[in-house]
Amino acid sequence: MLESRRFVIIGFFALVGLIYLFRLFYLQVLDESYSIESSSNSIKRVIEIPFRGQIYDRTGKLIVYNTPVYDLLVTPYKARVDDTLRFCQVLGIERRDFDSLMNAASAYSRVKPSLFLRQLSKEDFASIQDIMVDYSGFEFAKSSLRTYTAPTLANTLGYVSEITRGQLEKQEEPYYRQSDYIGQSGIEKIYENELRGKRGTKFVMQNVSGVYKGPWKGGELDTMAVAGDNLYSGIDLEVQQYADSLMVNKVGSVVAIEPKTGQIISMVSAPTYDPNILASRYFSKNYAALARNPYKPLFNRPVMASYRPGSTFKLIQALIGLQEGVITPESGFTHANCPVGCHNHPATGTVALGVMHSCNPYFYNVFRRIIYKNNIQNTFKASAVGLDAWHDAISKFGIGQRLGIDLPSEYKGNLPNKKYYDRFYGEYRWKFSNIYSLSIGEGELLITPLKMANVAAIIANKGYFYTPHVIHGIGDAKKVNPEFLVRHETGVDAHNFDPVIEGMIGAVEGGTARRSRVEGITIAGKTGTSQNKRGDDHSIFIAFAPVENPKIAIAVFVENAGAGGSAAAPIANLIIEKYLTRKVTNKALEERMFKADLMSKVILPGQKKPISVDSLKKKLITADSAKKIPITKSVTAPKKQ
């Protein structure tokens, strides 16, 4: 019995010994990570950051690409700088900059490398690489600089910048590290996961001084970085730049959509800025200068600004009235007993004439019939019931909700209903006389330029739309987001669009927008004048063309420019001609719009009168104006990375 126990005990200890031996064999022979860690003085793990995906326009032109640059990193506890003055001269920095950067690195970690100087060009790197060997604790890391082929689309494309501490703490997967770049706005933010690519890892040998001695084990454990997916947009770069030029010295928006697909052709937020100034190591200073600018160039007006739609909203009123059967194409109204004024125009005996002449009393009566279903009883309850039905019909046009465009911070606007007025007046304590301003697109209605461009696309399609989107293809396969392939119906029958379109054609050919018509192109458009508490009214125009086969739908908003036909309509029609024919025939109109300075009419919040401010370029450091180590721009962009 004792003998058998002795063998059990011996066997147990023998088993434990074998397990330890196997574990030691695994750690020392089989497990490469242990070998790497144990050789940390001679073997270094290097993380390779992939190139972000590039962005193209609808014709294949490159919009955004990457310029290779180098970042200088420092590990504080290893850093040795005996001659600080010479070191600063080599890098082209001031002594106070050196102290500030070293203090920041030490505050982050004394034992981990952190960013010291970002985005040195290949030429800068080559000129100082050999000299930097004399300074231990400093090393270079390959990086890239977002570069733009044209100074346009800043708000739409967005920008990338260093990840914040809050973003680091909130990331769902441990991908980003301190000093990494991440998309912070626009397309760069929405498509961050697609654009960022996949990191690579290299193991390299170095001597005690940190000098590179070649790949470890011939690179057999290395993994290659995979570049991010390229993005293919619906933007027409040539038309975009033309639209930008027309909006110089103006505050407002341009949004152009391809009706049959929902692809964004052009998107202008004015005033704007050159996106290259936020793609430099002077990001913080340039961003601060833009943020202080009183005209808010960082504010993406096409999707964030809110306006009353004015007379452009009459198109939807007419369509709902026709669909509900409360009016017919031949319905006419007098101006008698109407609380809204009218322009001096001929009689409006049909829907088409009402649209053509933008008759306020006409659409007051249309709205009244919609609310009361032709049973004209000005009661509290009838108004509330009718308004909710009207609200539901209007919302199918995308009003009062987010359309779902692939840009951040889209404003949903305001489309009032019964609950909205109940909060102000009390339940059943308001009636039609409190809400009739909605009939002509005023009152409590608020929309974005994007929504009105989408309304133009709906009318062009005679009843449906696809969610407006900037990017229509992702990666080499040009994968399409399935949400952008869903057809949204408004519930208005196609034949009800005919009299409205007839009136829109009349508005351009002989009505409120006749002075900006384009020879040879049939354009259907509608002007709008949005009331404004500060200064002159806003100029609005929406349109689509050609009517026979619509290829572009557009909305233009110009703040404080007055009537829709004075500024917005000429700009829209010039853009339409440029897109459809690649030329402009009305050179006199074009020159007038180029020279029009309407920013001087804008009254900013907190101001009692217009101010003259030209600060879009003040205090902005670009690659060309930098006095320190210059960041070299690429002359030609690479085809693909």
PDB file of C-alpha atoms in Angstrom, residues 42-221:
ATOM      1  CA  SER A  42      17.903  44.838 -29.992  1.00  0.00           C
ATOM      2  CA  ILE A  43      14.543  44.086 -31.606  1.00  0.00           C
ATOM      3  CA  LYS A  44      11.916  46.746 -32.026  1.00  0.00           C
ATOM      4  CA  ARG A  45       8.240  46.425 -32.971  1.00  0.00           C
ATOM      5  CA  VAL A  46       7.287  49.136 -35.474  1.00  0.00           C
ATOM      6  CA  ILE A  47       3.645  49.862 -36.233  1.00  0.00           C
ATOM      7  CA  GLU A  48       3.070  50.875 -39.858  1.00  0.00           C
ATOM      8  CA  ILE A  49       0.231  53.309 -40.430  1.00  0.00           C
ATOM      9  CA  PRO A  50      -1.574  52.637 -43.730  1.00  0.00           C
ATOM     10  CA  PHE A  51      -2.415  55.315 -46.258  1.00  0.00           C
ATOM     11  CA  ARG A  52      -5.981  56.557 -45.958  1.00  0.00           C
ATOM     12  CA  GLY A  53      -8.213  55.831 -48.910  1.00  0.00           C
ATOM     13  CA  GLN A  54      -8.345  58.411 -51.677  1.00  0.00           C
ATOM     14  CA  ILE A  55     -11.478  60.229 -52.830  1.00  0.00           C
ATOM     15  CA  TYR A  56     -12.504  60.690 -56.481  1.00  0.00           C
ATOM     16  CA  ASP A  57     -15.167  62.711 -58.263  1.00  0.00           C
ATOM     17  CA  ARG A  58     -17.829  61.321 -60.602  1.00  0.00           C
ATOM     18  CA  THR A  59     -15.535  61.625 -63.648  1.00  0.00           C
ATOM     19  CA  GLY A  60     -12.591  59.829 -62.029  1.00  0.00           C
ATOM     20  CA  LYS A  61     -10.657  62.964 -61.071  1.00  0.00           C
ATOM     21  CA  LEU A  62      -8.718  62.753 -57.828  1.00  0.00           C
ATOM     22  CA  ILE A  63     -10.002  65.056 -55.072  1.00  0.00           C
ATOM     23  CA  VAL A  64      -8.098  63.868 -51.992  1.00  0.00           C
ATOM     24  CA  TYR A  65      -4.867  61.872 -51.834  1.00  0.00           C
ATOM     25  CA  ASN A  66      -1.922  61.307 -49.474  1.00  0.00           C
ATOM     26  CA  THR A  67       1.530  62.901 -49.495  1.00  0.00           C
ATOM     27  CA  PRO A  68       4.182  60.834 -47.653  1.00  0.00           C
ATOM     28  CA  VAL A  69       5.705  62.720 -44.713  1.00  0.00           C
ATOM     29  CA  TYR A  70       7.669  61.890 -41.567  1.00  0.00           C
ATOM     30  CA  ASP A  71       6.908  62.427 -37.894  1.00  0.00           C
ATOM     31  CA  LEU A  72       9.700  62.926 -35.365  1.00  0.00           C
ATOM     32  CA  LEU A  73       9.090  61.018 -32.112  1.00  0.00           C
ATOM     33  CA  VAL A  74      10.856  61.343 -28.777  1.00  0.00           C
ATOM     34  CA  THR A  75      11.226  58.984 -25.806  1.00  0.00           C
ATOM     35  CA  PRO A  76      11.991  61.384 -22.922  1.00  0.00           C
ATOM     36  CA  TYR A  77      14.045  59.068 -20.696  1.00  0.00           C
ATOM     37  CA  LYS A  78      16.326  58.201 -23.643  1.00  0.00           C
ATOM     38  CA  ALA A  79      16.594  61.744 -25.009  1.00  0.00           C
ATOM     39  CA  ARG A  80      20.062  63.313 -24.916  1.00  0.00           C
ATOM     40  CA  VAL A  81      20.467  66.845 -26.302  1.00  0.00           C
ATOM     41  CA  ASP A  82      23.777  68.351 -25.252  1.00  0.00           C
ATOM     42  CA  ASP A  83      23.631  71.317 -27.604  1.00  0.00           C
ATOM     43  CA  THR A  84      20.040  72.541 -27.513  1.00  0.00           C
ATOM     44  CA  LEU A  85      20.762  75.583 -29.673  1.00  0.00           C
ATOM     45  CA  ARG A  86      22.193  73.477 -32.515  1.00  0.00           C
ATOM     46  CA  PHE A  87      19.334  71.009 -32.192  1.00  0.00           C
ATOM     47  CA  CYS A  88      16.777  73.809 -32.549  1.00  0.00           C
ATOM     48  CA  GLN A  89      18.640  75.235 -35.546  1.00  0.00           C
ATOM     49  CA  VAL A  90      18.597  71.837 -37.256  1.00  0.00           C
ATOM     50  CA  LEU A  91      14.824  71.545 -36.834  1.00  0.00           C
ATOM     51  CA  GLY A  92      14.066  75.210 -37.426  1.00  0.00           C
ATOM     52  CA  ILE A  93      12.272  75.699 -34.112  1.00  0.00           C
ATOM     53  CA  GLU A  94      12.619  78.129 -31.221  1.00  0.00           C
ATOM     54  CA  ARG A  95      14.011  77.179 -27.820  1.00  0.00           C
ATOM     55  CA  ARG A  96      10.628  77.793 -26.208  1.00  0.00           C
ATOM     56  CA  ASP A  97       9.067  75.367 -28.708  1.00  0.00           C
ATOM     57  CA  PHE A  98      11.653  72.749 -27.744  1.00  0.00           C
ATOM     58  CA  ASP A  99      10.891  73.135 -24.044  1.00  0.00           C
ATOM     59  CA  SER A 100       7.149  73.005 -24.622  1.00  0.00           C
ATOM     60  CA  LEU A 101       7.342  69.881 -26.793  1.00  0.00           C
ATOM     61  CA  MET A 102       9.635  68.057 -24.367  1.00  0.00           C
ATOM     62  CA  ASN A 103       7.394  68.904 -21.416  1.00  0.00           C
ATOM     63  CA  ALA A 104       4.343  67.631 -23.291  1.00  0.00           C
ATOM     64  CA  ALA A 105       6.133  64.382 -24.191  1.00  0.00           C
ATOM     65  CA  SER A 106       7.239  63.838 -20.578  1.00  0.00           C
ATOM     66  CA  ALA A 107       3.717  64.504 -19.318  1.00  0.00           C
ATOM     67  CA  TYR A 108       2.405  61.799 -21.626  1.00  0.00           C
ATOM     68  CA  SER A 109       5.048  59.183 -20.753  1.00  0.00           C
ATOM     69  CA  ARG A 110       8.770  59.185 -20.038  1.00  0.00           C
ATOM     70  CA  VAL A 111       9.237  55.645 -21.338  1.00  0.00           C
ATOM     71  CA  LYS A 112       6.956  55.633 -24.379  1.00  0.00           C
ATOM     72  CA  PRO A 113       7.688  57.455 -27.651  1.00  0.00           C
ATOM     73  CA  SER A 114       5.393  60.370 -28.377  1.00  0.00           C
ATOM     74  CA  LEU A 115       5.088  62.991 -31.067  1.00  0.00           C
ATOM     75  CA  PHE A 116       7.698  65.758 -31.093  1.00  0.00           C
ATOM     76  CA  LEU A 117       7.383  67.269 -34.584  1.00  0.00           C
ATOM     77  CA  ARG A 118       4.814  66.270 -37.146  1.00  0.00           C
ATOM     78  CA  GLN A 119       4.690  66.148 -40.932  1.00  0.00           C
ATOM     79  CA  LEU A 120       8.219  66.725 -42.188  1.00  0.00           C
ATOM     80  CA  SER A 121       8.465  66.416 -45.965  1.00  0.00           C
ATOM     81  CA  LYS A 122      10.717  63.884 -47.680  1.00  0.00           C
ATOM     82  CA  GLU A 123      13.174  66.691 -48.410  1.00  0.00           C
ATOM     83  CA  ASP A 124      13.197  67.829 -44.774  1.00  0.00           C
ATOM     84  CA  PHE A 125      13.708  64.240 -43.612  1.00  0.00           C
ATOM     85  CA  ALA A 126      16.612  63.700 -46.002  1.00  0.00           C
ATOM     86  CA  SER A 127      18.340  66.906 -44.915  1.00  0.00           C
ATOM     87  CA  ILE A 128      18.314  66.138 -41.179  1.00  0.00           C
ATOM     88  CA  GLN A 129      18.255  62.326 -41.027  1.00  0.00           C
ATOM     89  CA  ASP A 130      22.026  61.900 -40.632  1.00  0.00           C
ATOM     90  CA  ILE A 131      22.326  64.728 -38.117  1.00  0.00           C
ATOM     91  CA  MET A 132      19.580  63.302 -35.892  1.00  0.00           C
ATOM     92  CA  VAL A 133      21.679  60.167 -35.294  1.00  0.00           C
ATOM     93  CA  ASP A 134      23.707  62.305 -32.881  1.00  0.00           C
ATOM     94  CA  TYR A 135      20.639  62.795 -30.671  1.00  0.00           C
ATOM     95  CA  SER A 136      19.580  59.624 -28.890  1.00  0.00           C
ATOM     96  CA  GLY A 137      15.936  59.171 -27.918  1.00  0.00           C
ATOM     97  CA  PHE A 138      14.640  60.620 -31.191  1.00  0.00           C
ATOM     98  CA  GLU A 139      13.302  58.548 -34.075  1.00  0.00           C
ATOM     99  CA  PHE A 140      11.373  59.014 -37.299  1.00  0.00           C
ATOM    100  CA  ALA A 141       8.092  57.367 -38.240  1.00  0.00           C
ATOM    101  CA  LYS A 142       6.523  57.354 -41.694  1.00  0.00           C
ATOM    102  CA  SER A 143       3.222  59.136 -41.952  1.00  0.00           C
ATOM    103  CA  SER A 144       1.084  60.822 -44.577  1.00  0.00           C
ATOM    104  CA  LEU A 145      -0.506  64.193 -45.138  1.00  0.00           C
ATOM    105  CA  ARG A 146      -3.992  64.600 -46.567  1.00  0.00           C
ATOM    106  CA  THR A 147      -3.606  66.653 -49.755  1.00  0.00           C
ATOM    107  CA  TYR A 148      -6.308  68.246 -51.894  1.00  0.00           C
ATOM    108  CA  THR A 149      -6.092  68.764 -55.646  1.00  0.00           C
ATOM    109  CA  ALA A 150      -8.248  71.896 -55.450  1.00  0.00           C
ATOM    110  CA  PRO A 151      -9.170  74.377 -52.701  1.00  0.00           C
ATOM    111  CA  THR A 152     -12.795  73.260 -52.586  1.00  0.00           C
ATOM    112  CA  LEU A 153     -15.346  71.085 -50.733  1.00  0.00           C
ATOM    113  CA  ALA A 154     -13.769  71.811 -47.342  1.00  0.00           C
ATOM    114  CA  ASN A 155     -16.987  71.342 -45.331  1.00  0.00           C
ATOM    115  CA  THR A 156     -18.157  68.323 -47.306  1.00  0.00           C
ATOM    116  CA  LEU A 157     -14.872  66.435 -47.215  1.00  0.00           C
ATOM    117  CA  GLY A 158     -14.145  67.369 -43.611  1.00  0.00           C
ATOM    118  CA  TYR A 159     -10.719  67.069 -42.029  1.00  0.00           C
ATOM    119  CA  VAL A 160      -8.560  64.664 -40.051  1.00  0.00           C
ATOM    120  CA  SER A 161      -6.708  65.627 -36.889  1.00  0.00           C
ATOM    121  CA  GLU A 162      -5.052  64.093 -33.863  1.00  0.00           C
ATOM    122  CA  ILE A 163      -7.366  61.883 -31.845  1.00  0.00           C
ATOM    123  CA  THR A 164      -8.555  63.432 -28.585  1.00  0.00           C
ATOM    124  CA  ARG A 165      -8.217  61.863 -25.152  1.00  0.00           C
ATOM    125  CA  GLY A 166     -11.988  61.459 -24.989  1.00  0.00           C
ATOM    126  CA  GLN A 167     -12.079  59.634 -28.321  1.00  0.00           C
ATOM    127  CA  LEU A 168      -9.266  57.348 -27.172  1.00  0.00           C
ATOM    128  CA  GLU A 169     -11.182  56.400 -24.050  1.00  0.00           C
ATOM    129  CA  LYS A 170     -14.469  55.827 -25.892  1.00  0.00           C
ATOM    130  CA  GLN A 171     -13.188  53.705 -28.804  1.00  0.00           C
ATOM    131  CA  GLU A 172     -14.979  50.366 -28.978  1.00  0.00           C
ATOM    132  CA  GLU A 173     -11.917  48.475 -30.204  1.00  0.00           C
ATOM    133  CA  PRO A 174      -8.265  49.159 -29.252  1.00  0.00           C
ATOM    134  CA  TYR A 175      -7.248  50.485 -32.662  1.00  0.00           C
ATOM    135  CA  TYR A 176      -6.093  54.071 -32.142  1.00  0.00           C
ATOM    136  CA  ARG A 177      -3.109  55.231 -30.104  1.00  0.00           C
ATOM    137  CA  GLN A 178      -1.956  58.583 -28.797  1.00  0.00           C
ATOM    138  CA  SER A 179      -1.107  61.006 -31.652  1.00  0.00           C
ATOM    139  CA  ASP A 180      -3.002  58.958 -34.262  1.00  0.00           C
ATOM    140  CA  TYR A 181      -5.075  60.824 -36.805  1.00  0.00           C
ATOM    141  CA  ILE A 182      -8.835  60.279 -37.179  1.00  0.00           C
ATOM    142  CA  GLY A 183     -11.595  61.776 -39.324  1.00  0.00           C
ATOM    143  CA  GLN A 184     -13.262  64.553 -37.340  1.00  0.00           C
ATOM    144  CA  SER A 185     -15.891  65.917 -39.722  1.00  0.00           C
ATOM    145  CA  GLY A 186     -17.522  65.474 -43.115  1.00  0.00           C
ATOM    146  CA  ILE A 187     -16.826  62.456 -45.294  1.00  0.00           C
ATOM    147  CA  GLU A 188     -13.592  61.803 -43.383  1.00  0.00           C
ATOM    148  CA  LYS A 189     -15.649  61.177 -40.229  1.00  0.00           C
ATOM    149  CA  ILE A 190     -18.590  59.256 -41.692  1.00  0.00           C
ATOM    150  CA  TYR A 191     -16.352  56.850 -43.646  1.00  0.00           C
ATOM    151  CA  GLU A 192     -13.525  56.635 -41.083  1.00  0.00           C
ATOM    152  CA  ASN A 193     -13.668  52.816 -40.834  1.00  0.00           C
ATOM    153  CA  GLU A 194     -13.445  52.425 -44.606  1.00  0.00           C
ATOM    154  CA  LEU A 195     -10.771  55.089 -45.117  1.00  0.00           C
ATOM    155  CA  ARG A 196      -8.367  54.216 -42.303  1.00  0.00           C
ATOM    156  CA  GLY A 197      -7.157  50.852 -43.654  1.00  0.00           C
ATOM    157  CA  LYS A 198      -5.405  48.140 -41.604  1.00  0.00           C
ATOM    158  CA  ARG A 199      -2.213  48.637 -39.638  1.00  0.00           C
ATOM    159  CA  GLY A 200       0.937  46.633 -40.305  1.00  0.00           C
ATOM    160  CA  THR A 201       3.709  45.472 -37.949  1.00  0.00           C
ATOM    161  CA  LYS A 202       7.450  45.219 -38.624  1.00  0.00           C
ATOM    162  CA  PHE A 203      10.190  43.818 -36.393  1.00  0.00           C
ATOM    163  CA  VAL A 204      13.583  45.461 -36.928  1.00  0.00           C
ATOM    164  CA  MET A 205      17.005  45.051 -35.355  1.00  0.00           C
ATOM    165  CA  GLN A 206      18.823  47.996 -33.835  1.00  0.00           C
ATOM    166  CA  ASN A 207      22.028  48.548 -31.879  1.00  0.00           C
ATOM    167  CA  VAL A 208      22.292  50.033 -28.397  1.00  0.00           C
ATOM    168  CA  SER A 209      22.212  53.512 -29.924  1.00  0.00           C
ATOM    169  CA  GLY A 210      18.929  52.745 -31.672  1.00  0.00           C
ATOM    170  CA  VAL A 211      20.454  52.683 -35.154  1.00  0.00           C
ATOM    171  CA  TYR A 212      18.548  50.482 -37.615  1.00  0.00           C
ATOM    172  CA  LYS A 213      20.392  47.240 -38.506  1.00  0.00           C
ATOM    173  CA  GLY A 214      17.888  45.511 -40.765  1.00  0.00           C
ATOM    174  CA  PRO A 215      14.721  43.395 -40.489  1.00  0.00           C
ATOM    175  CA  TRP A 216      14.538  40.705 -37.835  1.00  0.00           C
ATOM    176  CA  LYS A 217      14.420  37.105 -39.159  1.00  0.00           C
ATOM    177  CA  GLY A 218      14.246  38.455 -42.687  1.00  0.00           C
ATOM    178  CA  GLY A 219      10.832  39.982 -42.027  1.00  0.00           C
ATOM    179  CA  GLU A 220       9.047  36.619 -41.817  1.00  0.00           C
ATOM    180  CA  LEU A 221       6.907  37.821 -38.876  1.00  0.00           C
TER     181      LEU A 221
END
